[in-house]
mmCIF file of C-alpha atoms and ligand atoms in Angstrom:
data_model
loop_
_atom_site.group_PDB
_atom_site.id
_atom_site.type_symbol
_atom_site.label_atom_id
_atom_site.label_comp_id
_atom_site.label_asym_id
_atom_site.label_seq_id
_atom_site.Cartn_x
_atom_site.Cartn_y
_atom_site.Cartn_z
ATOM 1 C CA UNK A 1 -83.114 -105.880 62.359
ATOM 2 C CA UNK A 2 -85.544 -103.249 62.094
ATOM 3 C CA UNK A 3 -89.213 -104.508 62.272
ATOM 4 C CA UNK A 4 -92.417 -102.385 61.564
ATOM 5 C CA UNK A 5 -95.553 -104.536 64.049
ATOM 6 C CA UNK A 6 -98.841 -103.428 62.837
ATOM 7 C CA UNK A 7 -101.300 -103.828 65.817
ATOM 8 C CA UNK A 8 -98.371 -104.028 68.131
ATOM 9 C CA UNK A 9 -100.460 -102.802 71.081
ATOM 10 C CA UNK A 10 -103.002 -105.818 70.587
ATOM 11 C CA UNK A 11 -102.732 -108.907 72.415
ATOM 12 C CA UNK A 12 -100.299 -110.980 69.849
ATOM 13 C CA UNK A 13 -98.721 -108.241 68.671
ATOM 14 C CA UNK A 14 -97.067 -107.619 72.074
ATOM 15 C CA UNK A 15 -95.959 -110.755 72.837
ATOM 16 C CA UNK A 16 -94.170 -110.264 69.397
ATOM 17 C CA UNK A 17 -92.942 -107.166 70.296
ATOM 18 C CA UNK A 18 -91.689 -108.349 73.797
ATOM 19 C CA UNK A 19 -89.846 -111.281 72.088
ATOM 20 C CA UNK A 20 -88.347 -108.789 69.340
ATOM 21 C CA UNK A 21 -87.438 -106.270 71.488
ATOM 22 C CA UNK A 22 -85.747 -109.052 73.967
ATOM 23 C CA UNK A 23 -84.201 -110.650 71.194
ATOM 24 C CA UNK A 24 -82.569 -107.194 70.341
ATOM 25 C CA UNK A 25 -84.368 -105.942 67.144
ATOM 26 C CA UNK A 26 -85.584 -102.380 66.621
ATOM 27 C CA UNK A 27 -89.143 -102.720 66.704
ATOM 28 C CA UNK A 28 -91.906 -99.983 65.265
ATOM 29 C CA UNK A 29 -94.978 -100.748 66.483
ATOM 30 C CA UNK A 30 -98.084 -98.959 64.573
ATOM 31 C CA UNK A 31 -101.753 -99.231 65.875
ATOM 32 C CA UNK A 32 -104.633 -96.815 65.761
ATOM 33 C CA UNK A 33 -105.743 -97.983 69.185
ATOM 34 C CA UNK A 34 -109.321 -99.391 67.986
ATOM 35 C CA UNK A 35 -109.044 -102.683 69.770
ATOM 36 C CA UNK A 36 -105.270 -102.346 71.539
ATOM 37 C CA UNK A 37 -104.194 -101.134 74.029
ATOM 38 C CA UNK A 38 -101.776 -98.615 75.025
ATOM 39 C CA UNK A 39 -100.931 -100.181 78.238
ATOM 40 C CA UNK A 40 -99.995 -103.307 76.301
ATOM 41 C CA UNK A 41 -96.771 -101.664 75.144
ATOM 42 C CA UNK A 42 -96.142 -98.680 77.656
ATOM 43 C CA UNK A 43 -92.920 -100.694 78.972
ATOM 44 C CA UNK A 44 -91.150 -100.275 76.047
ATOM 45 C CA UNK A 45 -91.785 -96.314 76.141
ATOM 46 C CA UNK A 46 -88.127 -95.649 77.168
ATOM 47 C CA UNK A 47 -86.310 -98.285 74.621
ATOM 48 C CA UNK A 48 -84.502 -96.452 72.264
ATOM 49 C CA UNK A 49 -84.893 -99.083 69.611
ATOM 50 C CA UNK A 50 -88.675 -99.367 70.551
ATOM 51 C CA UNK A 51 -90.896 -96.512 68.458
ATOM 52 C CA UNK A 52 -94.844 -96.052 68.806
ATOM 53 C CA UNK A 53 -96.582 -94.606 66.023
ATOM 54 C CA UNK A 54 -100.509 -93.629 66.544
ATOM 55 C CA UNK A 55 -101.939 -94.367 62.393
ATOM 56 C CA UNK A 56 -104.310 -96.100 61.254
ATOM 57 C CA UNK A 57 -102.971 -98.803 58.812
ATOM 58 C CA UNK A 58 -106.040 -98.852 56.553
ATOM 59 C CA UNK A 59 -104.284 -95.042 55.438
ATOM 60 C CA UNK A 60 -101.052 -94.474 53.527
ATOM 61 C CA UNK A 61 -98.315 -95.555 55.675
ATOM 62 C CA UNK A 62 -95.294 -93.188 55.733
ATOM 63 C CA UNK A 63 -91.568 -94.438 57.491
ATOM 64 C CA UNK A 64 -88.484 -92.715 58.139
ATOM 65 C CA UNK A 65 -85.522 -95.144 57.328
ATOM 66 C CA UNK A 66 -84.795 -98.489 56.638
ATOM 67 C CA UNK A 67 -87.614 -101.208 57.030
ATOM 68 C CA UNK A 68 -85.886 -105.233 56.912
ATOM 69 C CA UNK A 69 -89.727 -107.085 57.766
ATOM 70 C CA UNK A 70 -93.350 -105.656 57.761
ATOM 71 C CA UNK A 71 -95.196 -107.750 59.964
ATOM 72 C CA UNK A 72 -98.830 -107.317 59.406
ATOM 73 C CA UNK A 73 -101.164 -108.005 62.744
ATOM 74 C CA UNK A 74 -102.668 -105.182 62.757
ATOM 75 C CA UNK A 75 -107.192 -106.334 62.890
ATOM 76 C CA UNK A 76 -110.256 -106.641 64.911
ATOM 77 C CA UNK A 77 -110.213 -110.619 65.574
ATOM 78 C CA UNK A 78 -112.653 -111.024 68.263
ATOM 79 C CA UNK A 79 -116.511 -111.785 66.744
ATOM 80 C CA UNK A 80 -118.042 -109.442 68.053
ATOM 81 C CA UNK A 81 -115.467 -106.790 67.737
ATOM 82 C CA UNK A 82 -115.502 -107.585 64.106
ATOM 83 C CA UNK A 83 -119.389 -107.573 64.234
ATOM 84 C CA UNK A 84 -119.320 -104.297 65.312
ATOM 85 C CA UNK A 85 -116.230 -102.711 63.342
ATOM 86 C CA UNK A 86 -117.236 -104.530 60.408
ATOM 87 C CA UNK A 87 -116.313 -101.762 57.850
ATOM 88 C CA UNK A 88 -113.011 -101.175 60.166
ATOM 89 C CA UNK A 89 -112.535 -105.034 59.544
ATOM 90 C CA UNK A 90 -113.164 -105.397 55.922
ATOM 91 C CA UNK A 91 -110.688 -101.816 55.344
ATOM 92 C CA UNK A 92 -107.534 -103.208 57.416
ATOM 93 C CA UNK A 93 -107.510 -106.373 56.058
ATOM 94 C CA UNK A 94 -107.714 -105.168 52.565
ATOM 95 C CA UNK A 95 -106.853 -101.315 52.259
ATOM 96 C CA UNK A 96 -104.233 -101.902 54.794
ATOM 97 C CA UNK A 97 -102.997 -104.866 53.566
ATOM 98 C CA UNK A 98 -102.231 -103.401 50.459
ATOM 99 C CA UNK A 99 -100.919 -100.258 52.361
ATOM 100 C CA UNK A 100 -98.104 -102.823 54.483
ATOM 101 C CA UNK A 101 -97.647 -104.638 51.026
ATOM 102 C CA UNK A 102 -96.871 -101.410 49.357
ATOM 103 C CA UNK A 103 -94.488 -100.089 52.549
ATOM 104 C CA UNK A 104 -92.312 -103.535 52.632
ATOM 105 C CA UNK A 105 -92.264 -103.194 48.416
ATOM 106 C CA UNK A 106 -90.748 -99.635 48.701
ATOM 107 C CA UNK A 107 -88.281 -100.389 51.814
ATOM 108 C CA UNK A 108 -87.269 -103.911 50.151
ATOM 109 C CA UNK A 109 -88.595 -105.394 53.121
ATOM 110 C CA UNK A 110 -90.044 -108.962 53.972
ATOM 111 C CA UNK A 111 -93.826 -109.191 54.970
ATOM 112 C CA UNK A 112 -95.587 -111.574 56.991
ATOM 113 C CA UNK A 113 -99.434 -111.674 57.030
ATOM 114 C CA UNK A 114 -101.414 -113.064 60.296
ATOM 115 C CA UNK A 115 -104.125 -114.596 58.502
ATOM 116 C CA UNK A 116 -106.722 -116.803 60.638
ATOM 117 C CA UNK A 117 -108.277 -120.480 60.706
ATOM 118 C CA UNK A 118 -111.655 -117.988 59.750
ATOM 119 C CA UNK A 119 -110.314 -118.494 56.421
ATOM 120 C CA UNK A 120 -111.905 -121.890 56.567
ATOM 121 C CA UNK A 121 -115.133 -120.601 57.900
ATOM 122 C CA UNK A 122 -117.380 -123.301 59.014
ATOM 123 C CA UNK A 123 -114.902 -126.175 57.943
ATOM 124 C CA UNK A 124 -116.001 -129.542 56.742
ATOM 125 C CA UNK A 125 -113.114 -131.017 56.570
ATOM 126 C CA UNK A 126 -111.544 -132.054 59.971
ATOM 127 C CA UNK A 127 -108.399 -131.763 60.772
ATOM 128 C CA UNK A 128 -108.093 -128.384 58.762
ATOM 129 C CA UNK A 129 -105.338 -128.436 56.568
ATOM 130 C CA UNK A 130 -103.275 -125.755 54.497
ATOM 131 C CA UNK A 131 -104.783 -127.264 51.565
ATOM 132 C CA UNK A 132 -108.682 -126.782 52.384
ATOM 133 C CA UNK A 133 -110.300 -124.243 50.877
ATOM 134 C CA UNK A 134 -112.530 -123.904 53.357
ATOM 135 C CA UNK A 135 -116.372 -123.707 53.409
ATOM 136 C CA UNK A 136 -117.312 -119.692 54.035
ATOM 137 C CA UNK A 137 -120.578 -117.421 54.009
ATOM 138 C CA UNK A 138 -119.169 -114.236 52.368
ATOM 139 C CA UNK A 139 -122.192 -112.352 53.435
ATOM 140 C CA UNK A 140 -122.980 -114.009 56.762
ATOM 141 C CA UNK A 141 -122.078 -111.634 59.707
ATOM 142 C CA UNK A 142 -118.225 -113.042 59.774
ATOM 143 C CA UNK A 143 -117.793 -113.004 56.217
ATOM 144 C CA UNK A 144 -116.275 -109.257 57.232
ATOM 145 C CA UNK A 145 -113.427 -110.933 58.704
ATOM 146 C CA UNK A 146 -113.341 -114.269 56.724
ATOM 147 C CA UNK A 147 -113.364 -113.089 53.431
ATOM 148 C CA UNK A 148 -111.444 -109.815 54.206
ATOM 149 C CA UNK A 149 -108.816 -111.920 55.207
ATOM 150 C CA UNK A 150 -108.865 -114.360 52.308
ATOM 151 C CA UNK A 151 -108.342 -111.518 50.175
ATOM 152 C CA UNK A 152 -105.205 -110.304 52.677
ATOM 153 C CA UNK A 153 -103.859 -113.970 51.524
ATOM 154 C CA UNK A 154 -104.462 -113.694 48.240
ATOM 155 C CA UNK A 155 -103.113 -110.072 47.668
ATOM 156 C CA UNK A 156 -100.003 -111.524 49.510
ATOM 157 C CA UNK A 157 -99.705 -113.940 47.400
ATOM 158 C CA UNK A 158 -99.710 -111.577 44.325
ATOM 159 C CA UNK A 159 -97.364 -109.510 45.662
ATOM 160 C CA UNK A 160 -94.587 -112.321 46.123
ATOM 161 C CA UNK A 161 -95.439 -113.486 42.612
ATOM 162 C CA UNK A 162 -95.431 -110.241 40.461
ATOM 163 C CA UNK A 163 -93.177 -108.359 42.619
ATOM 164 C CA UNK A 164 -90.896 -111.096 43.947
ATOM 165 C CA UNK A 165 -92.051 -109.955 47.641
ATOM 166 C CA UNK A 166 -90.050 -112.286 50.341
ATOM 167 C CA UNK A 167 -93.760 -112.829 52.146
ATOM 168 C CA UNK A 168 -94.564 -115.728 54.926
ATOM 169 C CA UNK A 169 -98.160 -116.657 55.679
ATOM 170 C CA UNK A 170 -99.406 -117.756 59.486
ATOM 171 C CA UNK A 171 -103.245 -119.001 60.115
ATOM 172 C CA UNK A 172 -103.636 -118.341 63.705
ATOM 173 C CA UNK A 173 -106.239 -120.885 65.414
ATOM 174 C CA UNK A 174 -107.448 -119.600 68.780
ATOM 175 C CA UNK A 175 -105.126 -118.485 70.881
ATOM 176 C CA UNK A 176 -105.549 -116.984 74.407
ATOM 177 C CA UNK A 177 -103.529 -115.608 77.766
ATOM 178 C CA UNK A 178 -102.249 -112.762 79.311
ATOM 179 C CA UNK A 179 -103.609 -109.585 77.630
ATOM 180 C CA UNK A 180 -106.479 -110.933 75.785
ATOM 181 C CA UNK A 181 -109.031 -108.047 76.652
ATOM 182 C CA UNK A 182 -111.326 -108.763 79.300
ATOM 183 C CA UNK A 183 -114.055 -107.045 77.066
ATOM 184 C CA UNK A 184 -113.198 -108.174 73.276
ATOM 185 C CA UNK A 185 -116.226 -111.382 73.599
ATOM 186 C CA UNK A 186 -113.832 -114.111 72.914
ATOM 187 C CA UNK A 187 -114.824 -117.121 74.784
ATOM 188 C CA UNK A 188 -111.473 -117.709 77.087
ATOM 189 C CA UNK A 189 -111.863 -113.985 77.946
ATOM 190 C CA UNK A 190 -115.774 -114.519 78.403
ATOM 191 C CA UNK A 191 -115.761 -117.313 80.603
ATOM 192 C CA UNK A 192 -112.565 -116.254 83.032
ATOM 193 C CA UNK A 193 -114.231 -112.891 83.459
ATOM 194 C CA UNK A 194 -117.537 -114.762 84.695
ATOM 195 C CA UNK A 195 -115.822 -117.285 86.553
ATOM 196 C CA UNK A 196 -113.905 -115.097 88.690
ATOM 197 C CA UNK A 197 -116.566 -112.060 89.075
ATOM 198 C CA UNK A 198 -119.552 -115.202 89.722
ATOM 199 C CA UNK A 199 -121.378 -113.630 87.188
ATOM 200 C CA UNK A 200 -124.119 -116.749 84.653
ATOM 201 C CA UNK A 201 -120.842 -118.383 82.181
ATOM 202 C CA UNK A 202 -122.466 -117.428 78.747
ATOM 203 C CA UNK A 203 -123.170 -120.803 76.742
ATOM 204 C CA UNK A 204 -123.974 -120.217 73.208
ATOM 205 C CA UNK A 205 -125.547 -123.081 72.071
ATOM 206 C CA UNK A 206 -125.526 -126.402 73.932
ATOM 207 C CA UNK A 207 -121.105 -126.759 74.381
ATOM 208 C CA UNK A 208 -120.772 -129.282 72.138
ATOM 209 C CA UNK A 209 -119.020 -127.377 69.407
ATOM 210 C CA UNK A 210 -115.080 -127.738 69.366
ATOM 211 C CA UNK A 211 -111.793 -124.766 69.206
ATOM 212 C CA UNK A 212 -108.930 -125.861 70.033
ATOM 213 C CA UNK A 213 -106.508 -123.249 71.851
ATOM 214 C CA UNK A 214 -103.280 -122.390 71.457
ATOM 215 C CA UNK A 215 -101.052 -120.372 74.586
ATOM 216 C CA UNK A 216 -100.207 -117.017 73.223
ATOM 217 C CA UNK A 217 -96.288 -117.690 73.888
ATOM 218 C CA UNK A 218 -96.220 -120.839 71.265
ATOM 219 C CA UNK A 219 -97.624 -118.901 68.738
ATOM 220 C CA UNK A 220 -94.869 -116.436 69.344
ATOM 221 C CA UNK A 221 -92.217 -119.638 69.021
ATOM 222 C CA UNK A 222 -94.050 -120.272 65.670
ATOM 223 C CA UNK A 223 -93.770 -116.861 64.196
ATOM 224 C CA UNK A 224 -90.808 -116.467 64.606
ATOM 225 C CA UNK A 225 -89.607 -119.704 63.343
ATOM 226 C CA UNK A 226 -91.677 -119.104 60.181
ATOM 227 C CA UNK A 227 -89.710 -115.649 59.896
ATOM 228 C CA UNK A 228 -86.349 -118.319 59.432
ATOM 229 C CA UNK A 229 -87.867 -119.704 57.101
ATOM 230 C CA UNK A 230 -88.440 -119.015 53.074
ATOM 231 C CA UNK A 231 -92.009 -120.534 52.626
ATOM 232 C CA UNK A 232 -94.768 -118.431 51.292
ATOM 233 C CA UNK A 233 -97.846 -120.659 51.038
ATOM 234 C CA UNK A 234 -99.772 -120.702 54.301
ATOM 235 C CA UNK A 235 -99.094 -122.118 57.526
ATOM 236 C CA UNK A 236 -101.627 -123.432 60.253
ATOM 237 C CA UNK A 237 -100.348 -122.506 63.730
ATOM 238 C CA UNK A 238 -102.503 -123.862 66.356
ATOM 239 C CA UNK A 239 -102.757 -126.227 69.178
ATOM 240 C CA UNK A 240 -104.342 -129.620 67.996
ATOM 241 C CA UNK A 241 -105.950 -130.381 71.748
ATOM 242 C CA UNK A 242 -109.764 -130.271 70.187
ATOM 243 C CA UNK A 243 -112.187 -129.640 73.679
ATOM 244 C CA UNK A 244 -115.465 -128.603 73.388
ATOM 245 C CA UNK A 245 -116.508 -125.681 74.172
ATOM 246 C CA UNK A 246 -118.310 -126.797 77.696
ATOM 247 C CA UNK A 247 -115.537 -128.418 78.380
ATOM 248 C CA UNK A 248 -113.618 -125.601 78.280
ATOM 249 C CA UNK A 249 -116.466 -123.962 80.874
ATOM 250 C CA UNK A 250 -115.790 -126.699 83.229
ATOM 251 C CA UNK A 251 -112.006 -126.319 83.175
ATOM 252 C CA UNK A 252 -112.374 -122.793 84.167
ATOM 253 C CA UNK A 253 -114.885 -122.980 87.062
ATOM 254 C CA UNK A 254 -112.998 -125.816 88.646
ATOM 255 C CA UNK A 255 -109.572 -123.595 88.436
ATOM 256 C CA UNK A 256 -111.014 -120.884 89.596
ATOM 257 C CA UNK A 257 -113.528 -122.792 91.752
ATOM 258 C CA UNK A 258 -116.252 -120.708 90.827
ATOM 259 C CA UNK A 259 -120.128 -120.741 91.835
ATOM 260 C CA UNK A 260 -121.159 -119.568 88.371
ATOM 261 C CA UNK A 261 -124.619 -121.059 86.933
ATOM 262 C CA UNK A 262 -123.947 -121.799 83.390
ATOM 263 C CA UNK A 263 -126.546 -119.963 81.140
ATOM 264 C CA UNK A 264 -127.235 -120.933 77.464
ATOM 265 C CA UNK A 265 -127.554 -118.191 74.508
ATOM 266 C CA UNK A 266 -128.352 -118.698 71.024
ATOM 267 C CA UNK A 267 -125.505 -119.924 68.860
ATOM 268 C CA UNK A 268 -124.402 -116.967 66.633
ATOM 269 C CA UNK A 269 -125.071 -117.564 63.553
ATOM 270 C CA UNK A 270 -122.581 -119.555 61.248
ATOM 271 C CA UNK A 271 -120.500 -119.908 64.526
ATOM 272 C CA UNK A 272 -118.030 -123.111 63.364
ATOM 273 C CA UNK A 273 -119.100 -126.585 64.499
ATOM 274 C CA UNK A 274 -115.114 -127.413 65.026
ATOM 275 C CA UNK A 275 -112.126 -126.268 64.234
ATOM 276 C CA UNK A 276 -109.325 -128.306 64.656
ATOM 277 C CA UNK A 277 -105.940 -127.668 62.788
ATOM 278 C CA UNK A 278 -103.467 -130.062 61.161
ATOM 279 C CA UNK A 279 -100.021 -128.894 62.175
ATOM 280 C CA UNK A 280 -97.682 -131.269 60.105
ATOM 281 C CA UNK A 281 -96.746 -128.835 57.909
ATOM 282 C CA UNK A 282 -95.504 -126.636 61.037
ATOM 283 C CA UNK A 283 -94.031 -129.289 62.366
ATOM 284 C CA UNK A 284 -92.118 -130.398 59.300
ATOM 285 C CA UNK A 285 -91.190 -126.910 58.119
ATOM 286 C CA UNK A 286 -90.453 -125.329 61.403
ATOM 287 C CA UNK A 287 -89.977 -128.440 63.664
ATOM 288 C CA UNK A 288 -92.618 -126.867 65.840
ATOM 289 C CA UNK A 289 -94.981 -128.204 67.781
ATOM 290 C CA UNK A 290 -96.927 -126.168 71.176
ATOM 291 C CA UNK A 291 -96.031 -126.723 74.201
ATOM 292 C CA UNK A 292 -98.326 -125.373 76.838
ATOM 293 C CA UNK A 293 -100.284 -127.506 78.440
ATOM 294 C CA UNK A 294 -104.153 -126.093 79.136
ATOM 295 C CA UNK A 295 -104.328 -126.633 82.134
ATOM 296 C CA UNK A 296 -101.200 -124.823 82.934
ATOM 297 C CA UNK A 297 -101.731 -121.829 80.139
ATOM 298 C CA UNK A 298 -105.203 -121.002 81.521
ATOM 299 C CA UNK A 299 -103.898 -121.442 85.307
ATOM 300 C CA UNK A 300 -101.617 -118.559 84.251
ATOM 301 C CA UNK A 301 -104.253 -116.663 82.376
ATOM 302 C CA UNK A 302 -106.880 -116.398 85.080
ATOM 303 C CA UNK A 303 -103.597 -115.005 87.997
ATOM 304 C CA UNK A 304 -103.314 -112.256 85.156
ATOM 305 C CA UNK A 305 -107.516 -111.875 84.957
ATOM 306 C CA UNK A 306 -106.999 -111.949 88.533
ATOM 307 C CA UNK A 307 -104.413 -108.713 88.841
ATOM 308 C CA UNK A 308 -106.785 -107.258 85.497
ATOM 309 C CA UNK A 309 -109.702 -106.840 87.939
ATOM 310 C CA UNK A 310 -107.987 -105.759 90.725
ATOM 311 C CA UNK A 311 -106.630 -103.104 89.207
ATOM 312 C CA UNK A 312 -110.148 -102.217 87.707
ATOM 313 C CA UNK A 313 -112.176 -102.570 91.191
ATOM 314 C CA UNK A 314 -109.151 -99.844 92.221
ATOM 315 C CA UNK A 315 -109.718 -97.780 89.404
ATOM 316 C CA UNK A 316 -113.688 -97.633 90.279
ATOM 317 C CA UNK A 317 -113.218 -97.053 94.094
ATOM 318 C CA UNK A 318 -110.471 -93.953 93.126
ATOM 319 C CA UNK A 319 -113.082 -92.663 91.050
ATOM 320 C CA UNK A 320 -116.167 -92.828 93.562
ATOM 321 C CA UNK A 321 -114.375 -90.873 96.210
ATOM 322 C CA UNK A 322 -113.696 -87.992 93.739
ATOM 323 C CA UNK A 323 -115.793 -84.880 95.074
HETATM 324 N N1 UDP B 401 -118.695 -118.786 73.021
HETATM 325 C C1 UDP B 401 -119.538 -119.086 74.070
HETATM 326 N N2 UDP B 401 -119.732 -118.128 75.021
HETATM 327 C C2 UDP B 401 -119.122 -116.918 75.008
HETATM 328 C C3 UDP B 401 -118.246 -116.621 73.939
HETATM 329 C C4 UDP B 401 -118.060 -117.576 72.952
HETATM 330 O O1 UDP B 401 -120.126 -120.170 74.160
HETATM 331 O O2 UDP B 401 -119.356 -116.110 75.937
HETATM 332 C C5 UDP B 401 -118.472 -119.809 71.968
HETATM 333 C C6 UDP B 401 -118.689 -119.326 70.547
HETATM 334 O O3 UDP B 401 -120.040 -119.459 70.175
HETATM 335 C C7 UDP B 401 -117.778 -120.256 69.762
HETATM 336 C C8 UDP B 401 -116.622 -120.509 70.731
HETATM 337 O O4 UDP B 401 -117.108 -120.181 72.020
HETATM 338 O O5 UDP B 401 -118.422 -121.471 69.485
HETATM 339 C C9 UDP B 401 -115.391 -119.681 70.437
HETATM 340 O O6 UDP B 401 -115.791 -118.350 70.292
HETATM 341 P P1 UDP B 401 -114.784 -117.121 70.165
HETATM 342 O O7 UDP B 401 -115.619 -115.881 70.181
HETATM 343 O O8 UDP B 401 -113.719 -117.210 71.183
HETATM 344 O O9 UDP B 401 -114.057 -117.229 68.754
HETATM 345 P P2 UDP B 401 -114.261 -118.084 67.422
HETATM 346 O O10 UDP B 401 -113.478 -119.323 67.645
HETATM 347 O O11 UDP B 401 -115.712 -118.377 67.199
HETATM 348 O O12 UDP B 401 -113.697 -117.208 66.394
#
């Protein structure tokens, strides 16, 4: 098949592309760079059924040749990247949306939207299922993201009804490993970084709020079950292992036996209490259910976090001994 990956050079969108590409598709990935990364995708450079185009999504979207899925991933989806790209956010999600919506329309493509567990905002309902409607702040400092992506649902949705668009729906709850940027402010990122560099680990709040985290290579298993599938209503992919978020602090210092202090910082505001998804649905539809352990997915995280600073503490020694 031939596959068009918005925000192929971000974290999930690579892993999609790797399992694509492996699985023998012809995969164009489009990204405009913001918050991926070029190194994320340089190994497919020399595939001839591997294509990088440099646009930004959020523009009119122009391809050559057939099209068979448009798989929409392209977004900020780290707080405070969306904080601080929040007109960046609110355009992809919407603008570009409609621009992905518009290219799998004209190709007589499928589409398949990664939507988030934000869509629930700060849930009151626990576990979160499909169903919720979820309890957001539209103008709250993530209502950028949240609502830009309720509206990415919801012009999705249109599309399959008026224009009989073959569309599938994912909400991603968080999901970490290799690749997540050791900069974008996410917590797994946050406290590895710390950990391993012995720098304060950053505690907003007192811990005791809940995520529950999902190994990037599951989520890939999901997706691509889902793609198998005709369903168009949402579907929650996530891990349901609920720790807190000082929990999740210990875990890391003891794995990478770290002498970090941990530091408290005021909770941002409308920062979820928990999140927590229901899967059945997944399960039922897709007979999927994850299965990395977290112990073993963030062992593997922090040897890659590991080779990540290496390589940086290289790159800053090169560039001291230039004259
Ligand atoms: N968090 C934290 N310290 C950090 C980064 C995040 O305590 O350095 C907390 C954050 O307040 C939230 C949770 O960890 O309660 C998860 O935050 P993240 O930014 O990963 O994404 P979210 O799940 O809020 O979208």
């Amino acid at each position: 098949m031939k596959l068009v990956v918005t925000g192929g050079a971000g974290f999930i969108g690579s892993h999609l592309t790797d399992r694509l590409l492996n699985e023998g598709h012809h995969v164009t990935v489009m990204d405009n760079l913001l918050t991926g990364n070029i190194k994320n995708i340089a190994r497919h450079m020399s595939n001839t059924r591997f294509q990088f185009l440099h646009h930004d999504v959020s523009n009119h979207i122009h391809i050559v040749g057939d099209v068979d899925w448009v798989i929409h991933f392209a977004s900020p989806a780290s707080p405070v990247d969306y904080l601080q790209l929040s007109i960046e956010t609110l355009k992809v999600n919407s603008l570009g949306t409609h621009n992905t919506l518009g290219l799998a329309r004209v190709k007589g493509a499928k589409y398949f939207l990664a939507s988030t567990s934000e869509v629930y905002g700060d849930p009151e309902v626990h576990p979160q299922v499909e169903t919720y409607w979820g309890n957001v702040n539209p103008i709250g400092p993530r209502g950028v993201y949240d609502e830009s992506k309720r509206f990415a649902e919801a012009i999705t949705m249109a599309y399959h009804h008026k224009h009989d668009l073959d569309t599938r729906i994912i909400r991603i709850f968080n999901c970490y490993g290799p690749r997540l940027r050791l900069d974008d402010g996410r917590v797994v990122s946050n406290f590895i970084g710390q950990a391993l560099t012995n720098e304060p680990i950053t505690m907003y709040g007192d811990g005791t709020q809940t995520r529950s985290f999902q190994y990037v290579s599951d989520l890939v298993e999901g997706i691509v079950r889902l793609m198998g599938v005709k369903h168009h209503e949402p579907v929650n992919l996530g891990n349901p292992q609920e720790k807190t978020v000082m929990e999740l602090a210990q875990i890391i210092k003891e794995l990478t036996g770290s002498k970090s202090e941990i530091r408290n910082k005021p909770l941002p505001v409308d920062d979820p209490k928990r999140r927590l998804p229901d899967i059945s649905k997944a399960k039922r539809l897709l007979d999927w259910t994850p299965k990395k352990d977290l112990i073993e997915g963030l062992t593997e995280t922090i040897s890659w976090y590991r080779e990540e600073l290496k390589g940086l503490s290289q790159e800053k020694q090169a560039a001291s001994s230039l004259p």
